[in-house]
CSV table of C-alpha atoms in Angstrom, one decimal:
chain,number,residue,atom,x,y,z
A,1325,MET,CA,19.0,31.0,-27.8
A,1326,SER,CA,20.1,28.4,-25.3
A,1327,SER,CA,19.5,24.7,-25.7
A,1328,GLY,CA,19.6,24.4,-21.9
A,1329,SER,CA,16.6,26.5,-21.2
A,1330,GLU,CA,13.3,24.7,-20.5
A,1331,ASP,CA,11.4,27.4,-22.3
A,1332,THR,CA,13.3,27.1,-25.5
A,1333,GLU,CA,14.0,23.3,-25.5
A,1334,GLY,CA,13.1,21.9,-28.9
A,1335,GLU,CA,12.5,25.4,-30.3
A,1336,SER,CA,13.9,26.0,-33.8
A,1337,TRP,CA,16.0,29.0,-34.6
A,1338,VAL,CA,13.2,30.5,-36.7
A,1339,GLN,CA,10.7,30.1,-33.8
A,1340,TRP,CA,13.2,31.8,-31.5
A,1341,PHE,CA,13.8,34.6,-33.9
A,1342,CYS,CA,10.1,35.4,-34.5
A,1343,SER,CA,9.5,35.3,-30.7
A,1344,LEU,CA,12.0,38.1,-30.0
A,1345,LYS,CA,10.6,41.4,-28.8
A,1346,GLY,CA,10.3,43.7,-31.8
A,1347,ASN,CA,10.0,40.9,-34.3
A,1348,GLU,CA,6.2,40.6,-34.1
A,1349,PHE,CA,5.8,41.6,-37.8
A,1350,PHE,CA,7.7,38.5,-38.9
A,1351,CYS,CA,6.1,35.2,-39.7
A,1352,GLU,CA,7.8,31.8,-39.6
A,1353,VAL,CA,9.1,30.9,-43.0
A,1354,GLU,CA,8.7,27.2,-43.9
A,1355,ARG,CA,11.8,25.2,-43.7
A,1356,SER,CA,11.3,23.7,-47.2
A,1357,TYR,CA,11.2,27.2,-48.6
A,1358,ILE,CA,14.5,28.1,-47.0
A,1359,GLU,CA,16.1,24.8,-48.1
A,1360,ASP,CA,15.2,25.4,-51.8
A,1361,GLY,CA,18.3,27.1,-53.3
A,1362,PHE,CA,16.2,28.7,-56.0
A,1363,ASN,CA,14.4,30.8,-53.5
A,1364,LEU,CA,17.8,32.1,-52.2
A,1365,TYR,CA,19.2,33.2,-55.6
A,1366,GLY,CA,21.2,36.4,-55.4
A,1367,LEU,CA,21.2,36.6,-51.6
A,1368,ARG,CA,24.8,35.2,-51.3
A,1369,THR,CA,26.1,38.5,-52.6
A,1370,PHE,CA,24.9,40.2,-49.4
A,1371,PHE,CA,26.9,37.7,-47.3
A,1372,PRO,CA,30.2,37.1,-49.2
A,1373,GLY,CA,32.0,35.6,-46.3
A,1374,ASN,CA,29.5,33.6,-44.3
A,1375,PHE,CA,26.4,32.9,-46.3
A,1376,GLN,CA,26.5,29.2,-45.7
A,1377,GLU,CA,27.2,29.5,-42.0
A,1378,CYS,CA,24.3,31.9,-41.6
A,1379,LEU,CA,22.0,29.5,-43.5
A,1380,ASP,CA,23.2,26.5,-41.4
A,1381,LEU,CA,22.3,28.5,-38.3
A,1382,ILE,CA,18.8,29.4,-39.5
A,1383,LEU,CA,18.2,25.7,-40.4
A,1384,ASP,CA,19.5,24.4,-37.1
A,1385,ARG,CA,22.4,22.6,-38.6
A,1386,VAL,CA,24.8,23.9,-35.9
A,1387,ASP,CA,24.7,23.7,-32.2
A,1388,PRO,CA,22.8,26.9,-31.0
A,1389,ASP,CA,25.1,27.2,-28.0
A,1390,GLU,CA,28.0,27.8,-30.5
A,1391,SER,CA,26.2,30.6,-32.2
A,1392,GLU,CA,25.8,32.4,-28.8
A,1393,ASP,CA,29.5,32.9,-28.8
A,1394,ASP,CA,29.5,34.6,-32.2
A,1395,GLU,CA,27.2,37.6,-32.0
A,1396,GLU,CA,28.3,38.8,-35.5
A,1397,LYS,CA,27.2,35.5,-37.1
A,1398,THR,CA,23.9,35.6,-35.3
A,1399,GLN,CA,23.2,39.2,-36.5
A,1400,ALA,CA,24.1,38.2,-40.0
A,1401,ALA,CA,21.8,35.2,-39.8
A,1402,MET,CA,19.0,37.6,-38.7
A,1403,ARG,CA,19.6,39.8,-41.8
A,1404,LEU,CA,19.6,36.7,-44.1
A,1405,TYR,CA,16.4,35.5,-42.6
A,1406,GLY,CA,14.8,38.9,-43.1
A,1407,LEU,CA,15.7,38.9,-46.8
A,1408,ILE,CA,14.3,35.4,-47.2
A,1409,HIS,CA,11.2,36.5,-45.3
A,1410,ALA,CA,10.6,39.3,-47.8
A,1411,ARG,CA,10.5,36.8,-50.6
A,1412,TYR,CA,8.4,34.3,-48.7
A,1413,ILE,CA,5.6,36.6,-47.8
A,1414,ILE,CA,4.8,37.3,-51.4
A,1415,THR,CA,4.2,33.6,-52.1
A,1416,SER,CA,0.8,32.0,-51.7
A,1417,HIS,CA,1.8,30.3,-48.4
A,1418,GLY,CA,3.4,33.4,-47.1
A,1419,LEU,CA,0.5,35.6,-47.9
A,1420,THR,CA,-1.9,33.2,-46.2
A,1421,THR,CA,0.3,33.2,-43.1
A,1422,MET,CA,0.4,37.0,-43.0
A,1423,LEU,CA,-3.4,37.1,-43.5
A,1424,ALA,CA,-3.8,35.4,-40.1
A,1425,LYS,CA,-1.6,38.0,-38.4
A,1426,TYR,CA,-3.4,40.8,-40.2
A,1427,ARG,CA,-6.8,39.6,-39.0
A,1428,GLY,CA,-5.4,39.2,-35.6
A,1429,GLY,CA,-4.3,42.9,-35.5
A,1430,GLU,CA,-0.7,41.9,-35.0
A,1431,PHE,CA,0.6,44.6,-37.2
A,1432,GLY,CA,-1.2,47.4,-35.3
A,1433,LYS,CA,-3.8,50.0,-36.2
A,1434,CYS,CA,-3.7,53.1,-38.4
A,1435,PRO,CA,-2.9,56.1,-36.2
A,1436,ARG,CA,-5.1,58.4,-38.3
A,1437,ALA,CA,-8.2,59.2,-36.2
A,1438,LEU,CA,-10.7,59.1,-39.1
A,1439,CYS,CA,-9.6,55.6,-40.1
A,1440,TRP,CA,-11.2,54.2,-37.0
A,1441,ALA,CA,-8.5,51.8,-35.9
A,1442,GLN,CA,-8.1,50.2,-39.3
A,1443,PRO,CA,-5.6,47.3,-39.2
A,1444,VAL,CA,-2.4,48.0,-41.1
A,1445,VAL,CA,0.3,45.8,-42.7
A,1446,PRO,CA,4.1,46.3,-42.8
A,1447,ILE,CA,5.8,47.8,-45.8
A,1448,GLY,CA,9.4,48.6,-46.9
A,1449,SER,CA,10.3,51.3,-49.4
A,1450,TYR,CA,13.3,49.4,-50.7
A,1451,VAL,CA,14.1,45.8,-51.7
A,1452,ASP,CA,17.8,46.2,-50.7
A,1453,PRO,CA,18.7,46.4,-47.0
A,1454,ASN,CA,20.1,49.3,-45.0
A,1455,HIS,CA,18.0,52.1,-46.5
A,1456,GLU,CA,15.0,52.6,-44.3
A,1457,HIS,CA,13.2,51.1,-41.3
A,1458,VAL,CA,9.9,49.2,-41.7
A,1459,LYS,CA,6.7,51.3,-41.9
A,1460,VAL,CA,3.1,50.3,-41.9
A,1461,PHE,CA,0.6,50.8,-44.7
A,1462,CYS,CA,-3.1,51.6,-44.1
A,1463,PRO,CA,-5.4,50.2,-46.8
A,1464,ARG,CA,-8.2,52.6,-45.8
A,1465,CYS,CA,-6.5,56.0,-46.2
A,1466,GLY,CA,-3.7,54.7,-48.4
A,1467,GLU,CA,-0.9,56.3,-46.3
A,1468,VAL,CA,2.3,55.1,-44.8
A,1469,TYR,CA,3.2,55.6,-41.2
A,1470,THR,CA,6.1,55.0,-38.8
A,1471,PRO,CA,5.0,52.3,-36.3
A,1472,VAL,CA,5.2,53.0,-32.6
A,1473,LEU,CA,7.7,50.6,-31.0
A,1474,PRO,CA,8.0,49.7,-27.3
A,1475,SER,CA,10.8,51.4,-25.4
A,1476,GLY,CA,14.2,49.9,-26.1
A,1477,VAL,CA,13.1,48.0,-29.2
A,1478,GLU,CA,15.2,48.7,-32.4
A,1479,PRO,CA,13.2,49.0,-35.6
A,1480,VAL,CA,13.8,46.4,-38.3
A,1481,ASP,CA,14.9,46.9,-41.8
A,1482,GLY,CA,12.0,47.7,-44.3
A,1483,ALA,CA,13.7,45.4,-46.9
A,1484,PHE,CA,12.6,42.5,-44.8
A,1485,PHE,CA,9.0,43.2,-46.0
A,1486,GLY,CA,9.5,45.2,-49.2
A,1487,PRO,CA,7.3,47.5,-51.3
A,1488,THR,CA,5.3,44.8,-53.1
A,1489,PHE,CA,3.9,42.9,-50.1
A,1490,PRO,CA,1.0,45.2,-48.9
A,1491,HIS,CA,-0.4,45.8,-52.4
A,1492,LEU,CA,-0.2,42.2,-53.5
A,1493,PHE,CA,-1.7,41.2,-50.2
A,1494,PHE,CA,-4.9,43.3,-50.7
A,1495,MET,CA,-5.1,42.3,-54.4
A,1496,THR,CA,-5.0,38.6,-53.2
A,1497,PHE,CA,-7.4,39.1,-50.3
A,1498,GLU,CA,-9.9,41.6,-51.7
A,1499,HIS,CA,-12.5,40.8,-49.1
A,1500,ASP,CA,-10.1,41.9,-46.4
A,1501,SER,CA,-9.6,45.3,-48.0
A,1502,PRO,CA,-11.8,48.1,-46.6
A,1503,SER,CA,-15.0,48.6,-48.4
A,1504,VAL,CA,-15.8,52.0,-47.0
A,1505,SER,CA,-13.7,55.0,-47.9
A,1506,PRO,CA,-12.1,57.0,-45.1
A,1507,GLN,CA,-13.6,60.2,-43.8
A,1508,LYS,CA,-11.9,63.5,-44.5
A,1509,TYR,CA,-11.2,66.0,-41.9
A,1510,VAL,CA,-12.9,69.3,-42.7
A,1511,PRO,CA,-11.4,72.4,-40.9
A,1512,ARG,CA,-14.0,74.8,-39.5
A,1513,VAL,CA,-13.9,78.1,-37.7
A,1514,PHE,CA,-16.9,78.9,-35.5
A,1515,GLY,CA,-18.8,76.1,-37.3
A,1516,PHE,CA,-18.1,77.4,-40.8
A,1517,ARG,CA,-16.0,75.5,-43.4
A,1518,VAL,CA,-12.6,77.2,-44.0
A,1519,ASN,CA,-12.4,78.2,-47.7
A,1520,SER,CA,-9.9,76.0,-49.6
A,1521,SER,CA,-8.2,79.1,-51.0
A,1522,SER,CA,-7.2,80.3,-47.5
A,1523,PRO,CA,-3.4,80.2,-47.0
A,1524,SER,CA,-3.9,78.2,-43.8
A,1525,VAL,CA,-5.3,75.2,-45.7
A,1526,SER,CA,-4.4,75.8,-49.4
A,1527,HIS,CA,-1.7,73.1,-49.2
A,1528,LEU,CA,-4.4,70.5,-48.3
A,1529,SER,CA,-5.3,69.4,-51.8
A,1530,HIS,CA,-8.2,67.2,-50.7
A,1531,LEU,CA,-10.1,70.3,-49.6
A,1532,LYS,CA,-10.2,71.7,-53.2
A,1533,ALA,CA,-12.2,68.6,-54.3
A,1534,SER,CA,-14.7,69.0,-51.5
A,1535,SER,CA,-15.0,72.8,-51.3
A,1536,SER,CA,-17.8,72.8,-53.9
A,1537,SER,CA,-19.9,70.3,-52.1
A,1538,ALA,CA,-22.3,71.6,-49.4
A,1539,GLY,CA,-22.0,70.1,-46.0
A,1540,GLY,CA,-22.7,70.6,-42.4
A,1541,ALA,CA,-20.9,67.5,-41.2
A,1542,ASP,CA,-17.5,67.7,-39.5
A,1543,ALA,CA,-16.2,65.0,-41.8
A,1544,VAL,CA,-17.3,63.8,-45.2
A,1545,PRO,CA,-16.6,60.5,-46.9
A,1546,GLY,CA,-14.1,60.3,-49.8
A,1547,GLU,CA,-10.5,59.6,-50.5
A,1548,GLY,CA,-8.1,59.7,-47.6
A,1549,ASN,CA,-5.2,62.1,-46.9
A,1550,GLY,CA,-3.7,60.9,-43.7
A,1551,ALA,CA,-0.5,62.5,-42.7
A,1552,ALA,CA,2.3,60.3,-44.0
A,1553,ASP,CA,5.2,59.0,-41.9
A,1554,ARG,CA,4.0,60.2,-38.5
């Protein structure tokens, strides 16, 4: 971030960070939230040597040109912001901010064909960093997928979103949760449904539940079974 650039003049560190390619899932955390020490409780342990320096950088308390000369500090500040972000998005203000991004389709669509481009939300499997990259959760089929990223973009840590967010999100905004169950794919050979006991499909548990129901449709409504972590 250069203070001399016309495009970034007057731009805060948070705005700069969220505008970086690959950071589209992030929202801008309110400054007042970051300044409240209660919200940062426990995070200092992840940054034993430079927590305050990283925080000052995020809050624009230092000259941005100085941070350009310290890539390690900038990367640490990015990690700190990510962990703060994970806490912020499960607050009322954070959930509302993420709702706008969800409605705008900024998190992408479910890759499962029978979910018909259902918007997804980010999810992390762990609350601590350095375990797994961010995934996306589809509220229609209930599965988790690996998002497709542009070439050259590094995936972000899943801990910056956490496992609670997507489920609290749809509990809070029930009207934005899909009201129609996903369709199930039904394998057929020459138009006939493949018996659920066939070794070729016996591992597909959802077929056992539908095998007793008559049907001529290629897909039937019900609970989803999208392929996880594509």
